[in-house]
Amino acid sequence: GYGQSYSVNEIIKKIGLIENKKLPVNCLNLKRKEEIMNVVADISKAKRLLVWKPRVTLEKGLKKICDDHHD
């Protein structure tokens, strides 16, 4: 967790920028029953008790995944 919420569309756009590709997004905007629309990891306890903070941004993590995928 990073303590911030990202939409699927935002993630796809970030991956598209990393891969230098226009990735299609098909969205019907249908809400599924009991779907949770926003989820954010609460990292405050880890920060406080472990004196921890994220070392990798979402962008850097996605880039590493994309790079590893091409290896």
mmCIF file of C-alpha atoms in Angstrom:
data_model
loop_
_atom_site.group_PDB
_atom_site.id
_atom_site.type_symbol
_atom_site.label_atom_id
_atom_site.label_comp_id
_atom_site.label_asym_id
_atom_site.label_seq_id
_atom_site.Cartn_x
_atom_site.Cartn_y
_atom_site.Cartn_z
ATOM 1 C CA GLY A 1 0.000 0.000 0.000
ATOM 2 C CA TYR A 2 0.970 3.563 -0.567
ATOM 3 C CA GLY A 3 -1.790 5.389 1.269
ATOM 4 C CA GLN A 4 -3.346 6.746 -1.919
ATOM 5 C CA SER A 5 -6.140 5.526 -4.157
ATOM 6 C CA TYR A 6 -5.810 5.136 -7.928
ATOM 7 C CA SER A 7 -8.511 4.248 -10.421
ATOM 8 C CA VAL A 8 -8.039 1.422 -12.901
ATOM 9 C CA ASN A 9 -8.087 4.056 -15.642
ATOM 10 C CA GLU A 10 -5.254 5.984 -13.945
ATOM 11 C CA ILE A 11 -3.156 2.811 -13.678
ATOM 12 C CA ILE A 12 -3.754 1.972 -17.345
ATOM 13 C CA LYS A 13 -2.735 5.507 -18.366
ATOM 14 C CA LYS A 14 0.448 5.285 -16.287
ATOM 15 C CA ILE A 15 1.356 1.934 -17.857
ATOM 16 C CA GLY A 16 0.623 3.387 -21.306
ATOM 17 C CA LEU A 17 3.049 6.240 -20.644
ATOM 18 C CA ILE A 18 5.742 3.814 -19.464
ATOM 19 C CA GLU A 19 5.240 1.551 -22.490
ATOM 20 C CA ASN A 20 4.771 4.495 -24.853
ATOM 21 C CA LYS A 21 1.516 2.974 -26.081
ATOM 22 C CA LYS A 22 -2.086 4.083 -26.238
ATOM 23 C CA LEU A 23 -3.883 1.382 -24.282
ATOM 24 C CA PRO A 24 -7.617 1.054 -24.919
ATOM 25 C CA VAL A 25 -9.970 1.423 -21.972
ATOM 26 C CA ASN A 26 -13.443 0.003 -22.297
ATOM 27 C CA CYS A 27 -15.702 1.200 -19.512
ATOM 28 C CA LEU A 28 -19.420 0.612 -19.264
ATOM 29 C CA ASN A 29 -19.707 2.612 -16.009
ATOM 30 C CA LEU A 30 -21.814 -0.143 -14.482
ATOM 31 C CA LYS A 31 -21.773 -0.405 -10.724
ATOM 32 C CA ARG A 32 -21.777 -3.977 -9.498
ATOM 33 C CA LYS A 33 -23.779 -4.938 -6.430
ATOM 34 C CA GLU A 34 -21.791 -4.362 -3.222
ATOM 35 C CA GLU A 35 -18.793 -3.060 -5.163
ATOM 36 C CA ILE A 36 -16.401 -0.933 -3.131
ATOM 37 C CA MET A 37 -15.559 2.061 -5.271
ATOM 38 C CA ASN A 38 -12.533 3.381 -3.413
ATOM 39 C CA VAL A 39 -9.935 1.458 -1.410
ATOM 40 C CA VAL A 40 -6.906 3.002 0.257
ATOM 41 C CA ALA A 41 -4.336 1.106 2.296
ATOM 42 C CA ASP A 42 -3.924 2.673 5.745
ATOM 43 C CA ILE A 43 -0.166 2.671 6.232
ATOM 44 C CA SER A 44 -0.152 4.978 9.273
ATOM 45 C CA LYS A 45 0.411 2.163 11.797
ATOM 46 C CA ALA A 46 3.407 0.781 9.870
ATOM 47 C CA LYS A 47 4.806 4.288 9.596
ATOM 48 C CA ARG A 48 4.372 4.875 13.315
ATOM 49 C CA LEU A 49 5.422 1.507 14.782
ATOM 50 C CA LEU A 50 8.060 0.456 12.267
ATOM 51 C CA VAL A 51 9.254 3.939 11.329
ATOM 52 C CA TRP A 52 8.543 2.813 7.780
ATOM 53 C CA LYS A 53 7.597 4.644 4.622
ATOM 54 C CA PRO A 54 7.143 3.504 1.028
ATOM 55 C CA ARG A 55 10.440 3.564 -0.867
ATOM 56 C CA VAL A 56 8.991 3.028 -4.333
ATOM 57 C CA THR A 57 6.450 5.275 -6.015
ATOM 58 C CA LEU A 58 3.622 3.759 -8.000
ATOM 59 C CA GLU A 59 5.263 4.933 -11.219
ATOM 60 C CA LYS A 60 8.628 3.347 -10.348
ATOM 61 C CA GLY A 61 6.933 0.110 -9.283
ATOM 62 C CA LEU A 62 4.921 -0.087 -12.502
ATOM 63 C CA LYS A 63 8.068 0.644 -14.539
ATOM 64 C CA LYS A 64 9.915 -2.191 -12.789
ATOM 65 C CA ILE A 65 7.035 -4.586 -13.486
ATOM 66 C CA CYS A 66 6.964 -3.551 -17.157
ATOM 67 C CA ASP A 67 10.748 -3.845 -17.452
ATOM 68 C CA ASP A 68 10.734 -7.283 -15.799
ATOM 69 C CA HIS A 69 7.941 -8.373 -18.142
ATOM 70 C CA HIS A 70 10.147 -7.624 -21.161
ATOM 71 C CA ASP A 71 13.128 -9.623 -19.815
#
